[in-house]
Structures are given as structure tokens and as C-alpha cells.
Amino acid sequence: MNILLVEDNESIVKGLEYFFDKEGFKTVIADTIRGAREQLERYTPDLVVLDISLPDGNGLKLYKNFIYELSIPTIFLTAVDEEETVVEGLDMGAEDYITKPFSTKELIARIKKIWARNKKETVKRVEDIEYDLEKMVVSRNGKIIELTSLELKILNLLFQNLGMVITRDTILNKIWEWTGNDVDDHTVTVYIKRIREKLGTDIIKTLKGIGYRVDGK
């Protein structure tokens, strides 16, 4: 997991960075709102741990004006007298907050809970294939598999409907919708074959004369 830690207290930063590293989290540090924005313009973390009081402004405003639009799960670090203020951020969609001084173990537990919940919602796993519905990224045993845009869209359709049969006509109509090109029944066969070959596993089941299905939860 990649975490952006936005905190200006050096002792808190060193402590969290140490324990995050032990948990296998990759941590990027910012100690100001400006620094946090610069980091967010470079990459998208899996989660933000955000202090409310920063040298150049209020962390809640950073969340409202920038992080919120990126839909990144966020945990606020707050002082006791800021608890009422942070409710506004929670109402907007922030995941959680923890009051200083706090237990590092408790913070890590909350992070893991949020990660598990979000991962479950957006990442589907079938055998050794993982598909991130949000990012439209497919991988096998952690290694990303390169698919064309159209192949990804077809696979996405199947993974969004795990356990359900997607008819050949549905796929044909979707290909026409996505590309604007007239395609025939053979086109579907070709694309499914290519996807199977690239995945290196036969998780796409054929229902002869009907369509295709990927089984999973």
C-alpha cells in the first residue's frame, strides 16, 4: 500500500514512517499543504493520512479542495479541539479520524480495515488473476498484463458481472458502441481468444451458442 503522510511534527513522522515500513507500506512524506499538493500531482496514493493543522493552512481545506475530487481514502490526524471541525470532512466522504496523541497500532489497524474494504470493492480476484475495476488494470501473480483498450473493456464487462453470462450479442453491441465499427460474430471469438492467451489461464468460460462467463465473487 502507498500512503501519503501529511504531517509537520518530525517525531510523529519518524515514528509512523518506521512502523509503516514494518507493515510493508510505502510512505511518501509532505509537511505542508503545498508539499502535499505537489506529491498528489505526481502520483496517486492508496490512502492519505492528513494532519488538520499544517504550517501553511488547514488540512481540511486541502481535503475539500483537492483530495476529495481524487477519491482517495483519507484519515485525519486531529487535536482534541478539532474533533468537531473534522466532522465536516467525514460528511464529505473522508474515511476516519484519530485524535492526538494516538496509538500507532490503532492507526495501523484502521488503515488496514480501510484498505481491505476498498480493495474488496474495487479489486476482483479469480484464481491467480486480479482485476482492478476502478483502474482497469489486470495482473497475474502481481505482474501487470498488457491488454489493448478494447480487450480491457471486454474483460471489464465480464469482471463487473462475475458469475453471470454475457451473451455474444451483448459483447458485439458493446464493441460497436465503443468503436463505432461494424463487427461480426467472429470478432468476438477472436477477442476472447486473444484475452485468454494474454491472461495465460482459461478463467473465461464459454457457454456454447450463448456467450461467456467468469466465475468468482
mmCIF file of the C-alpha atoms, coordinates in Angstrom:
data_MODEL
# 
_entry.id   MODEL 
# 
loop_
_atom_site.group_PDB 
_atom_site.id 
_atom_site.type_symbol 
_atom_site.label_atom_id 
_atom_site.label_alt_id 
_atom_site.label_comp_id 
_atom_site.label_asym_id 
_atom_site.label_entity_id 
_atom_site.label_seq_id 
_atom_site.pdbx_PDB_ins_code 
_atom_site.Cartn_x 
_atom_site.Cartn_y 
_atom_site.Cartn_z 
_atom_site.occupancy 
_atom_site.B_iso_or_equiv 
_atom_site.pdbx_formal_charge 
_atom_site.auth_seq_id 
_atom_site.auth_comp_id 
_atom_site.auth_asym_id 
_atom_site.auth_atom_id 
_atom_site.pdbx_PDB_model_num 
ATOM 1   C CA . MET A 1 1   ? 0.000   0.000   0.000   1.00 0.00 ? 1   MET A CA 1 
ATOM 2   C CA . ASN A 1 2   ? 1.197   3.508   -0.855  1.00 0.00 ? 2   ASN A CA 1 
ATOM 3   C CA . ILE A 1 3   ? 0.490   6.130   1.826   1.00 0.00 ? 3   ILE A CA 1 
ATOM 4   C CA . LEU A 1 4   ? 0.874   9.892   1.634   1.00 0.00 ? 4   LEU A CA 1 
ATOM 5   C CA . LEU A 1 5   ? 1.567   11.137  5.165   1.00 0.00 ? 5   LEU A CA 1 
ATOM 6   C CA . VAL A 1 6   ? 0.926   14.872  5.526   1.00 0.00 ? 6   VAL A CA 1 
ATOM 7   C CA . GLU A 1 7   ? 2.326   15.884  8.923   1.00 0.00 ? 7   GLU A CA 1 
ATOM 8   C CA . ASP A 1 8   ? 4.775   18.548  10.107  1.00 0.00 ? 8   ASP A CA 1 
ATOM 9   C CA . ASN A 1 9   ? 5.669   17.049  13.500  1.00 0.00 ? 9   ASN A CA 1 
ATOM 10  C CA . GLU A 1 10  ? 9.045   15.410  12.909  1.00 0.00 ? 10  GLU A CA 1 
ATOM 11  C CA . SER A 1 11  ? 8.777   12.914  15.762  1.00 0.00 ? 11  SER A CA 1 
ATOM 12  C CA . ILE A 1 12  ? 5.342   11.744  14.601  1.00 0.00 ? 12  ILE A CA 1 
ATOM 13  C CA . VAL A 1 13  ? 6.618   11.431  11.033  1.00 0.00 ? 13  VAL A CA 1 
ATOM 14  C CA . LYS A 1 14  ? 9.667   9.371   12.046  1.00 0.00 ? 14  LYS A CA 1 
ATOM 15  C CA . GLY A 1 15  ? 7.586   7.082   14.244  1.00 0.00 ? 15  GLY A CA 1 
ATOM 16  C CA . LEU A 1 16  ? 4.890   6.473   11.649  1.00 0.00 ? 16  LEU A CA 1 
ATOM 17  C CA . GLU A 1 17  ? 7.380   6.035   8.835   1.00 0.00 ? 17  GLU A CA 1 
ATOM 18  C CA . TYR A 1 18  ? 9.193   3.358   10.877  1.00 0.00 ? 18  TYR A CA 1 
ATOM 19  C CA . PHE A 1 19  ? 6.044   1.400   11.715  1.00 0.00 ? 19  PHE A CA 1 
ATOM 20  C CA . PHE A 1 20  ? 4.556   1.814   8.244   1.00 0.00 ? 20  PHE A CA 1 
ATOM 21  C CA . ASP A 1 21  ? 7.753   0.372   6.799   1.00 0.00 ? 21  ASP A CA 1 
ATOM 22  C CA . LYS A 1 22  ? 7.497   -2.631  9.141   1.00 0.00 ? 22  LYS A CA 1 
ATOM 23  C CA . GLU A 1 23  ? 3.984   -3.233  7.826   1.00 0.00 ? 23  GLU A CA 1 
ATOM 24  C CA . GLY A 1 24  ? 5.227   -3.130  4.235   1.00 0.00 ? 24  GLY A CA 1 
ATOM 25  C CA . PHE A 1 25  ? 3.626   0.242   3.474   1.00 0.00 ? 25  PHE A CA 1 
ATOM 26  C CA . LYS A 1 26  ? 5.461   2.608   1.140   1.00 0.00 ? 26  LYS A CA 1 
ATOM 27  C CA . THR A 1 27  ? 5.329   6.088   2.663   1.00 0.00 ? 27  THR A CA 1 
ATOM 28  C CA . VAL A 1 28  ? 5.696   9.465   0.969   1.00 0.00 ? 28  VAL A CA 1 
ATOM 29  C CA . ILE A 1 29  ? 6.029   12.459  3.302   1.00 0.00 ? 29  ILE A CA 1 
ATOM 30  C CA . ALA A 1 30  ? 4.786   16.036  2.981   1.00 0.00 ? 30  ALA A CA 1 
ATOM 31  C CA . ASP A 1 31  ? 4.929   18.576  5.807   1.00 0.00 ? 31  ASP A CA 1 
ATOM 32  C CA . THR A 1 32  ? 2.869   21.354  4.201   1.00 0.00 ? 32  THR A CA 1 
ATOM 33  C CA . ILE A 1 33  ? -0.265  21.727  2.116   1.00 0.00 ? 33  ILE A CA 1 
ATOM 34  C CA . ARG A 1 34  ? 1.847   22.902  -0.792  1.00 0.00 ? 34  ARG A CA 1 
ATOM 35  C CA . GLY A 1 35  ? 4.089   19.867  -0.492  1.00 0.00 ? 35  GLY A CA 1 
ATOM 36  C CA . ALA A 1 36  ? 1.084   17.556  -0.320  1.00 0.00 ? 36  ALA A CA 1 
ATOM 37  C CA . ARG A 1 37  ? -0.397  19.040  -3.479  1.00 0.00 ? 37  ARG A CA 1 
ATOM 38  C CA . GLU A 1 38  ? 2.909   18.633  -5.296  1.00 0.00 ? 38  GLU A CA 1 
ATOM 39  C CA . GLN A 1 39  ? 3.043   14.973  -4.295  1.00 0.00 ? 39  GLN A CA 1 
ATOM 40  C CA . LEU A 1 40  ? -0.558  14.389  -5.368  1.00 0.00 ? 40  LEU A CA 1 
ATOM 41  C CA . GLU A 1 41  ? 0.179   15.912  -8.763  1.00 0.00 ? 41  GLU A CA 1 
ATOM 42  C CA . ARG A 1 42  ? 2.990   13.364  -9.234  1.00 0.00 ? 42  ARG A CA 1 
ATOM 43  C CA . TYR A 1 43  ? 1.226   10.184  -8.126  1.00 0.00 ? 43  TYR A CA 1 
ATOM 44  C CA . THR A 1 44  ? -1.982  8.834   -6.597  1.00 0.00 ? 44  THR A CA 1 
ATOM 45  C CA . PRO A 1 45  ? -1.519  7.123   -3.216  1.00 0.00 ? 45  PRO A CA 1 
ATOM 46  C CA . ASP A 1 46  ? -3.815  4.395   -1.946  1.00 0.00 ? 46  ASP A CA 1 
ATOM 47  C CA . LEU A 1 47  ? -4.523  6.367   1.219   1.00 0.00 ? 47  LEU A CA 1 
ATOM 48  C CA . VAL A 1 48  ? -3.771  9.777   2.763   1.00 0.00 ? 48  VAL A CA 1 
ATOM 49  C CA . VAL A 1 49  ? -3.034  10.311  6.464   1.00 0.00 ? 49  VAL A CA 1 
ATOM 50  C CA . LEU A 1 50  ? -3.644  14.036  6.870   1.00 0.00 ? 50  LEU A CA 1 
ATOM 51  C CA . ASP A 1 51  ? -2.923  16.348  9.780   1.00 0.00 ? 51  ASP A CA 1 
ATOM 52  C CA . ILE A 1 52  ? -5.528  19.077  10.211  1.00 0.00 ? 52  ILE A CA 1 
ATOM 53  C CA . SER A 1 53  ? -3.110  21.783  11.439  1.00 0.00 ? 53  SER A CA 1 
ATOM 54  C CA . LEU A 1 54  ? -0.294  22.467  8.980   1.00 0.00 ? 54  LEU A CA 1 
ATOM 55  C CA . PRO A 1 55  ? 2.178   25.370  8.785   1.00 0.00 ? 55  PRO A CA 1 
ATOM 56  C CA . ASP A 1 56  ? 0.668   26.861  5.641   1.00 0.00 ? 56  ASP A CA 1 
ATOM 57  C CA . GLY A 1 57  ? -3.007  26.158  6.213   1.00 0.00 ? 57  GLY A CA 1 
ATOM 58  C CA . ASN A 1 58  ? -5.793  23.810  7.195   1.00 0.00 ? 58  ASN A CA 1 
ATOM 59  C CA . GLY A 1 59  ? -5.692  20.158  6.170   1.00 0.00 ? 59  GLY A CA 1 
ATOM 60  C CA . LEU A 1 60  ? -9.476  20.042  5.962   1.00 0.00 ? 60  LEU A CA 1 
ATOM 61  C CA . LYS A 1 61  ? -9.412  22.658  3.197   1.00 0.00 ? 61  LYS A CA 1 
ATOM 62  C CA . LEU A 1 62  ? -6.803  20.584  1.351   1.00 0.00 ? 62  LEU A CA 1 
ATOM 63  C CA . TYR A 1 63  ? -9.160  17.623  1.544   1.00 0.00 ? 63  TYR A CA 1 
ATOM 64  C CA . LYS A 1 64  ? -12.209 19.626  0.427   1.00 0.00 ? 64  LYS A CA 1 
ATOM 65  C CA . ASN A 1 65  ? -10.475 21.470  -2.419  1.00 0.00 ? 65  ASN A CA 1 
ATOM 66  C CA . PHE A 1 66  ? -8.173  18.771  -3.763  1.00 0.00 ? 66  PHE A CA 1 
ATOM 67  C CA . ILE A 1 67  ? -8.141  15.276  -2.250  1.00 0.00 ? 67  ILE A CA 1 
ATOM 68  C CA . TYR A 1 68  ? -11.921 14.850  -2.287  1.00 0.00 ? 68  TYR A CA 1 
ATOM 69  C CA . GLU A 1 69  ? -12.059 15.144  -6.075  1.00 0.00 ? 69  GLU A CA 1 
ATOM 70  C CA . LEU A 1 70  ? -9.383  12.439  -6.392  1.00 0.00 ? 70  LEU A CA 1 
ATOM 71  C CA . SER A 1 71  ? -11.494 9.989   -4.316  1.00 0.00 ? 71  SER A CA 1 
ATOM 72  C CA . ILE A 1 72  ? -8.530  8.923   -2.187  1.00 0.00 ? 72  ILE A CA 1 
ATOM 73  C CA . PRO A 1 73  ? -9.409  7.363   1.205   1.00 0.00 ? 73  PRO A CA 1 
ATOM 74  C CA . THR A 1 74  ? -8.285  9.781   3.926   1.00 0.00 ? 74  THR A CA 1 
ATOM 75  C CA . ILE A 1 75  ? -7.710  9.570   7.684   1.00 0.00 ? 75  ILE A CA 1 
ATOM 76  C CA . PHE A 1 76  ? -7.424  12.861  9.573   1.00 0.00 ? 76  PHE A CA 1 
ATOM 77  C CA . LEU A 1 77  ? -4.977  13.388  12.436  1.00 0.00 ? 77  LEU A CA 1 
ATOM 78  C CA . THR A 1 78  ? -6.598  15.882  14.800  1.00 0.00 ? 78  THR A CA 1 
ATOM 79  C CA . ALA A 1 79  ? -6.080  17.664  18.083  1.00 0.00 ? 79  ALA A CA 1 
ATOM 80  C CA . VAL A 1 80  ? -8.788  17.305  20.713  1.00 0.00 ? 80  VAL A CA 1 
ATOM 81  C CA . ASP A 1 81  ? -10.297 20.719  19.971  1.00 0.00 ? 81  ASP A CA 1 
ATOM 82  C CA . GLU A 1 82  ? -10.526 19.921  16.242  1.00 0.00 ? 82  GLU A CA 1 
ATOM 83  C CA . GLU A 1 83  ? -12.874 16.946  16.538  1.00 0.00 ? 83  GLU A CA 1 
ATOM 84  C CA . GLU A 1 84  ? -15.987 18.969  15.720  1.00 0.00 ? 84  GLU A CA 1 
ATOM 85  C CA . THR A 1 85  ? -14.260 20.562  12.725  1.00 0.00 ? 85  THR A CA 1 
ATOM 86  C CA . VAL A 1 86  ? -13.307 17.219  11.197  1.00 0.00 ? 86  VAL A CA 1 
ATOM 87  C CA . VAL A 1 87  ? -16.963 16.098  11.115  1.00 0.00 ? 87  VAL A CA 1 
ATOM 88  C CA . GLU A 1 88  ? -17.358 18.273  8.020   1.00 0.00 ? 88  GLU A CA 1 
ATOM 89  C CA . GLY A 1 89  ? -14.672 16.244  6.280   1.00 0.00 ? 89  GLY A CA 1 
ATOM 90  C CA . LEU A 1 90  ? -16.280 12.965  7.335   1.00 0.00 ? 90  LEU A CA 1 
ATOM 91  C CA . ASP A 1 91  ? -19.612 14.174  5.991   1.00 0.00 ? 91  ASP A CA 1 
ATOM 92  C CA . MET A 1 92  ? -17.922 14.810  2.642   1.00 0.00 ? 92  MET A CA 1 
ATOM 93  C CA . GLY A 1 93  ? -16.599 11.259  2.470   1.00 0.00 ? 93  GLY A CA 1 
ATOM 94  C CA . ALA A 1 94  ? -13.336 11.030  4.425   1.00 0.00 ? 94  ALA A CA 1 
ATOM 95  C CA . GLU A 1 95  ? -12.899 7.582   5.931   1.00 0.00 ? 95  GLU A CA 1 
ATOM 96  C CA . ASP A 1 96  ? -11.908 8.241   9.546   1.00 0.00 ? 96  ASP A CA 1 
ATOM 97  C CA . TYR A 1 97  ? -10.036 10.394  12.059  1.00 0.00 ? 97  TYR A CA 1 
ATOM 98  C CA . ILE A 1 98  ? -7.844  9.741   15.075  1.00 0.00 ? 98  ILE A CA 1 
ATOM 99  C CA . THR A 1 99  ? -7.090  12.191  17.893  1.00 0.00 ? 99  THR A CA 1 
ATOM 100 C CA . LYS A 1 100 ? -3.575  13.058  19.036  1.00 0.00 ? 100 LYS A CA 1 
ATOM 101 C CA . PRO A 1 101 ? -1.888  11.594  20.978  1.00 0.00 ? 101 PRO A CA 1 
ATOM 102 C CA . PHE A 1 102 ? -2.818  8.290   19.367  1.00 0.00 ? 102 PHE A CA 1 
ATOM 103 C CA . SER A 1 103 ? -1.772  4.669   19.375  1.00 0.00 ? 103 SER A CA 1 
ATOM 104 C CA . THR A 1 104 ? 0.244   3.766   16.281  1.00 0.00 ? 104 THR A CA 1 
ATOM 105 C CA . LYS A 1 105 ? -1.160  0.233   16.446  1.00 0.00 ? 105 LYS A CA 1 
ATOM 106 C CA . GLU A 1 106 ? -4.702  1.615   16.405  1.00 0.00 ? 106 GLU A CA 1 
ATOM 107 C CA . LEU A 1 107 ? -3.937  3.842   13.407  1.00 0.00 ? 107 LEU A CA 1 
ATOM 108 C CA . ILE A 1 108 ? -2.415  0.907   11.504  1.00 0.00 ? 108 ILE A CA 1 
ATOM 109 C CA . ALA A 1 109 ? -5.446  -1.238  12.341  1.00 0.00 ? 109 ALA A CA 1 
ATOM 110 C CA . ARG A 1 110 ? -7.744  1.442   10.939  1.00 0.00 ? 110 ARG A CA 1 
ATOM 111 C CA . ILE A 1 111 ? -5.601  1.770   7.816   1.00 0.00 ? 111 ILE A CA 1 
ATOM 112 C CA . LYS A 1 112 ? -5.745  -1.993  7.223   1.00 0.00 ? 112 LYS A CA 1 
ATOM 113 C CA . LYS A 1 113 ? -9.504  -2.012  7.709   1.00 0.00 ? 113 LYS A CA 1 
ATOM 114 C CA . ILE A 1 114 ? -9.986  0.786   5.176   1.00 0.00 ? 114 ILE A CA 1 
ATOM 115 C CA . TRP A 1 115 ? -7.594  -0.866  2.719   1.00 0.00 ? 115 TRP A CA 1 
ATOM 116 C CA . ALA A 1 116 ? -9.385  -4.213  2.981   1.00 0.00 ? 116 ALA A CA 1 
ATOM 117 C CA . ARG A 1 117 ? -12.778 -2.587  2.471   1.00 0.00 ? 117 ARG A CA 1 
ATOM 118 C CA . ASN A 1 118 ? -11.711 -0.549  -0.557  1.00 0.00 ? 118 ASN A CA 1 
ATOM 119 C CA . LYS A 1 119 ? -9.683  -3.372  -2.081  1.00 0.00 ? 119 LYS A CA 1 
ATOM 120 C CA . LYS A 1 120 ? -12.637 -5.724  -1.749  1.00 0.00 ? 120 LYS A CA 1 
ATOM 121 C CA . GLU A 1 121 ? -14.874 -3.265  -3.525  1.00 0.00 ? 121 GLU A CA 1 
ATOM 122 C CA . THR A 1 122 ? -12.592 -2.421  -6.427  1.00 0.00 ? 122 THR A CA 1 
ATOM 123 C CA . VAL A 1 123 ? -10.328 -5.437  -6.939  1.00 0.00 ? 123 VAL A CA 1 
ATOM 124 C CA . LYS A 1 124 ? -11.748 -8.748  -8.080  1.00 0.00 ? 124 LYS A CA 1 
ATOM 125 C CA . ARG A 1 125 ? -9.677  -11.923 -7.893  1.00 0.00 ? 125 ARG A CA 1 
ATOM 126 C CA . VAL A 1 126 ? -10.339 -15.113 -9.856  1.00 0.00 ? 126 VAL A CA 1 
ATOM 127 C CA . GLU A 1 127 ? -7.749  -17.842 -9.388  1.00 0.00 ? 127 GLU A CA 1 
ATOM 128 C CA . ASP A 1 128 ? -4.406  -16.051 -9.879  1.00 0.00 ? 128 ASP A CA 1 
ATOM 129 C CA . ILE A 1 129 ? -5.868  -13.155 -11.882 1.00 0.00 ? 129 ILE A CA 1 
ATOM 130 C CA . GLU A 1 130 ? -6.620  -9.808  -10.214 1.00 0.00 ? 130 GLU A CA 1 
ATOM 131 C CA . TYR A 1 131 ? -8.655  -7.123  -11.951 1.00 0.00 ? 131 TYR A CA 1 
ATOM 132 C CA . ASP A 1 132 ? -8.922  -3.598  -10.578 1.00 0.00 ? 132 ASP A CA 1 
ATOM 133 C CA . LEU A 1 133 ? -12.315 -2.357  -11.716 1.00 0.00 ? 133 LEU A CA 1 
ATOM 134 C CA . GLU A 1 134 ? -11.527 1.247   -10.854 1.00 0.00 ? 134 GLU A CA 1 
ATOM 135 C CA . LYS A 1 135 ? -8.110  1.464   -12.501 1.00 0.00 ? 135 LYS A CA 1 
ATOM 136 C CA . MET A 1 136 ? -8.899  -1.110  -15.228 1.00 0.00 ? 136 MET A CA 1 
ATOM 137 C CA . VAL A 1 137 ? -5.628  -2.913  -14.545 1.00 0.00 ? 137 VAL A CA 1 
ATOM 138 C CA . VAL A 1 138 ? -5.283  -6.685  -14.782 1.00 0.00 ? 138 VAL A CA 1 
ATOM 139 C CA . SER A 1 139 ? -2.426  -8.674  -13.260 1.00 0.00 ? 139 SER A CA 1 
ATOM 140 C CA . ARG A 1 140 ? -1.370  -12.268 -12.704 1.00 0.00 ? 140 ARG A CA 1 
ATOM 141 C CA . ASN A 1 141 ? 0.529   -13.054 -9.531  1.00 0.00 ? 141 ASN A CA 1 
ATOM 142 C CA . GLY A 1 142 ? 1.242   -9.343  -9.142  1.00 0.00 ? 142 GLY A CA 1 
ATOM 143 C CA . LYS A 1 143 ? 2.602   -8.860  -12.695 1.00 0.00 ? 143 LYS A CA 1 
ATOM 144 C CA . ILE A 1 144 ? 0.585   -6.468  -14.867 1.00 0.00 ? 144 ILE A CA 1 
ATOM 145 C CA . ILE A 1 145 ? -0.758  -7.934  -18.116 1.00 0.00 ? 145 ILE A CA 1 
ATOM 146 C CA . GLU A 1 146 ? -0.816  -5.571  -21.066 1.00 0.00 ? 146 GLU A CA 1 
ATOM 147 C CA . LEU A 1 147 ? -4.126  -5.584  -22.931 1.00 0.00 ? 147 LEU A CA 1 
ATOM 148 C CA . THR A 1 148 ? -5.419  -3.284  -25.632 1.00 0.00 ? 148 THR A CA 1 
ATOM 149 C CA . SER A 1 149 ? -8.092  -0.750  -24.716 1.00 0.00 ? 149 SER A CA 1 
ATOM 150 C CA . LEU A 1 150 ? -10.837 -2.857  -26.306 1.00 0.00 ? 150 LEU A CA 1 
ATOM 151 C CA . GLU A 1 151 ? -9.608  -6.076  -24.685 1.00 0.00 ? 151 GLU A CA 1 
ATOM 152 C CA . LEU A 1 152 ? -9.661  -4.329  -21.293 1.00 0.00 ? 152 LEU A CA 1 
ATOM 153 C CA . LYS A 1 153 ? -13.218 -3.134  -21.854 1.00 0.00 ? 153 LYS A CA 1 
ATOM 154 C CA . ILE A 1 154 ? -14.399 -6.636  -22.734 1.00 0.00 ? 154 ILE A CA 1 
ATOM 155 C CA . LEU A 1 155 ? -12.642 -8.097  -19.689 1.00 0.00 ? 155 LEU A CA 1 
ATOM 156 C CA . ASN A 1 156 ? -14.048 -5.295  -17.551 1.00 0.00 ? 156 ASN A CA 1 
ATOM 157 C CA . LEU A 1 157 ? -17.559 -6.199  -18.721 1.00 0.00 ? 157 LEU A CA 1 
ATOM 158 C CA . LEU A 1 158 ? -17.013 -9.809  -17.655 1.00 0.00 ? 158 LEU A CA 1 
ATOM 159 C CA . PHE A 1 159 ? -15.493 -8.904  -14.264 1.00 0.00 ? 159 PHE A CA 1 
ATOM 160 C CA . GLN A 1 160 ? -18.257 -6.429  -13.490 1.00 0.00 ? 160 GLN A CA 1 
ATOM 161 C CA . ASN A 1 161 ? -20.695 -9.305  -13.913 1.00 0.00 ? 161 ASN A CA 1 
ATOM 162 C CA . LEU A 1 162 ? -18.862 -12.168 -12.207 1.00 0.00 ? 162 LEU A CA 1 
ATOM 163 C CA . GLY A 1 163 ? -20.845 -15.394 -12.249 1.00 0.00 ? 163 GLY A CA 1 
ATOM 164 C CA . MET A 1 164 ? -23.215 -14.049 -14.898 1.00 0.00 ? 164 MET A CA 1 
ATOM 165 C CA . VAL A 1 165 ? -23.362 -14.976 -18.576 1.00 0.00 ? 165 VAL A CA 1 
ATOM 166 C CA . ILE A 1 166 ? -22.587 -12.152 -21.003 1.00 0.00 ? 166 ILE A CA 1 
ATOM 167 C CA . THR A 1 167 ? -24.120 -13.039 -24.362 1.00 0.00 ? 167 THR A CA 1 
ATOM 168 C CA . ARG A 1 168 ? -22.207 -12.755 -27.598 1.00 0.00 ? 168 ARG A CA 1 
ATOM 169 C CA . ASP A 1 169 ? -24.794 -10.255 -28.834 1.00 0.00 ? 169 ASP A CA 1 
ATOM 170 C CA . THR A 1 170 ? -24.166 -8.071  -25.783 1.00 0.00 ? 170 THR A CA 1 
ATOM 171 C CA . ILE A 1 171 ? -20.431 -8.080  -26.453 1.00 0.00 ? 171 ILE A CA 1 
ATOM 172 C CA . LEU A 1 172 ? -20.999 -7.339  -30.145 1.00 0.00 ? 172 LEU A CA 1 
ATOM 173 C CA . ASN A 1 173 ? -23.222 -4.386  -29.284 1.00 0.00 ? 173 ASN A CA 1 
ATOM 174 C CA . LYS A 1 174 ? -20.681 -3.096  -26.773 1.00 0.00 ? 174 LYS A CA 1 
ATOM 175 C CA . ILE A 1 175 ? -17.833 -3.319  -29.319 1.00 0.00 ? 175 ILE A CA 1 
ATOM 176 C CA . TRP A 1 176 ? -19.939 -1.329  -31.764 1.00 0.00 ? 176 TRP A CA 1 
ATOM 177 C CA . GLU A 1 177 ? -20.729 1.196   -29.017 1.00 0.00 ? 177 GLU A CA 1 
ATOM 178 C CA . TRP A 1 178 ? -17.041 1.544   -28.022 1.00 0.00 ? 178 TRP A CA 1 
ATOM 179 C CA . THR A 1 179 ? -15.562 1.655   -31.527 1.00 0.00 ? 179 THR A CA 1 
ATOM 180 C CA . GLY A 1 180 ? -18.346 2.666   -33.895 1.00 0.00 ? 180 GLY A CA 1 
ATOM 181 C CA . ASN A 1 181 ? -17.245 -0.172  -36.189 1.00 0.00 ? 181 ASN A CA 1 
ATOM 182 C CA . ASP A 1 182 ? -19.485 -2.860  -37.643 1.00 0.00 ? 182 ASP A CA 1 
ATOM 183 C CA . VAL A 1 183 ? -18.322 -6.230  -36.341 1.00 0.00 ? 183 VAL A CA 1 
ATOM 184 C CA . ASP A 1 184 ? -19.474 -9.807  -36.820 1.00 0.00 ? 184 ASP A CA 1 
ATOM 185 C CA . ASP A 1 185 ? -19.754 -12.823 -34.564 1.00 0.00 ? 185 ASP A CA 1 
ATOM 186 C CA . HIS A 1 186 ? -16.251 -13.983 -35.434 1.00 0.00 ? 186 HIS A CA 1 
ATOM 187 C CA . THR A 1 187 ? -14.830 -10.749 -33.976 1.00 0.00 ? 187 THR A CA 1 
ATOM 188 C CA . VAL A 1 188 ? -15.979 -11.751 -30.502 1.00 0.00 ? 188 VAL A CA 1 
ATOM 189 C CA . THR A 1 189 ? -14.322 -15.164 -30.826 1.00 0.00 ? 189 THR A CA 1 
ATOM 190 C CA . VAL A 1 190 ? -11.046 -13.539 -31.863 1.00 0.00 ? 190 VAL A CA 1 
ATOM 191 C CA . TYR A 1 191 ? -11.014 -11.051 -28.988 1.00 0.00 ? 191 TYR A CA 1 
ATOM 192 C CA . ILE A 1 192 ? -11.867 -13.645 -26.352 1.00 0.00 ? 192 ILE A CA 1 
ATOM 193 C CA . LYS A 1 193 ? -9.097  -15.896 -27.700 1.00 0.00 ? 193 LYS A CA 1 
ATOM 194 C CA . ARG A 1 194 ? -6.573  -13.039 -27.521 1.00 0.00 ? 194 ARG A CA 1 
ATOM 195 C CA . ILE A 1 195 ? -7.595  -12.157 -23.967 1.00 0.00 ? 195 ILE A CA 1 
ATOM 196 C CA . ARG A 1 196 ? -7.278  -15.787 -22.854 1.00 0.00 ? 196 ARG A CA 1 
ATOM 197 C CA . GLU A 1 197 ? -3.823  -16.052 -24.409 1.00 0.00 ? 197 GLU A CA 1 
ATOM 198 C CA . LYS A 1 198 ? -2.603  -12.891 -22.693 1.00 0.00 ? 198 LYS A CA 1 
ATOM 199 C CA . LEU A 1 199 ? -4.037  -13.914 -19.325 1.00 0.00 ? 199 LEU A CA 1 
ATOM 200 C CA . GLY A 1 200 ? -2.325  -17.281 -19.638 1.00 0.00 ? 200 GLY A CA 1 
ATOM 201 C CA . THR A 1 201 ? -5.242  -19.013 -17.951 1.00 0.00 ? 201 THR A CA 1 
ATOM 202 C CA . ASP A 1 202 ? -8.710  -20.076 -19.002 1.00 0.00 ? 202 ASP A CA 1 
ATOM 203 C CA . ILE A 1 203 ? -10.896 -18.252 -16.478 1.00 0.00 ? 203 ILE A CA 1 
ATOM 204 C CA . ILE A 1 204 ? -13.289 -17.159 -19.232 1.00 0.00 ? 204 ILE A CA 1 
ATOM 205 C CA . LYS A 1 205 ? -15.796 -19.976 -19.638 1.00 0.00 ? 205 LYS A CA 1 
ATOM 206 C CA . THR A 1 206 ? -17.624 -20.499 -22.932 1.00 0.00 ? 206 THR A CA 1 
ATOM 207 C CA . LEU A 1 207 ? -21.305 -21.355 -22.995 1.00 0.00 ? 207 LEU A CA 1 
ATOM 208 C CA . LYS A 1 208 ? -21.632 -22.686 -26.497 1.00 0.00 ? 208 LYS A CA 1 
ATOM 209 C CA . GLY A 1 209 ? -24.049 -20.714 -28.610 1.00 0.00 ? 209 GLY A CA 1 
ATOM 210 C CA . ILE A 1 210 ? -24.798 -18.319 -25.767 1.00 0.00 ? 210 ILE A CA 1 
ATOM 211 C CA . GLY A 1 211 ? -21.816 -16.333 -24.513 1.00 0.00 ? 211 GLY A CA 1 
ATOM 212 C CA . TYR A 1 212 ? -19.116 -16.153 -21.838 1.00 0.00 ? 212 TYR A CA 1 
ATOM 213 C CA . ARG A 1 213 ? -18.792 -16.105 -18.076 1.00 0.00 ? 213 ARG A CA 1 
ATOM 214 C CA . VAL A 1 214 ? -16.094 -15.514 -15.478 1.00 0.00 ? 214 VAL A CA 1 
ATOM 215 C CA . ASP A 1 215 ? -16.860 -17.244 -12.186 1.00 0.00 ? 215 ASP A CA 1 
ATOM 216 C CA . GLY A 1 216 ? -15.973 -15.531 -8.929  1.00 0.00 ? 216 GLY A CA 1 
ATOM 217 C CA . LYS A 1 217 ? -17.255 -13.422 -6.055  1.00 0.00 ? 217 LYS A CA 1 
# 
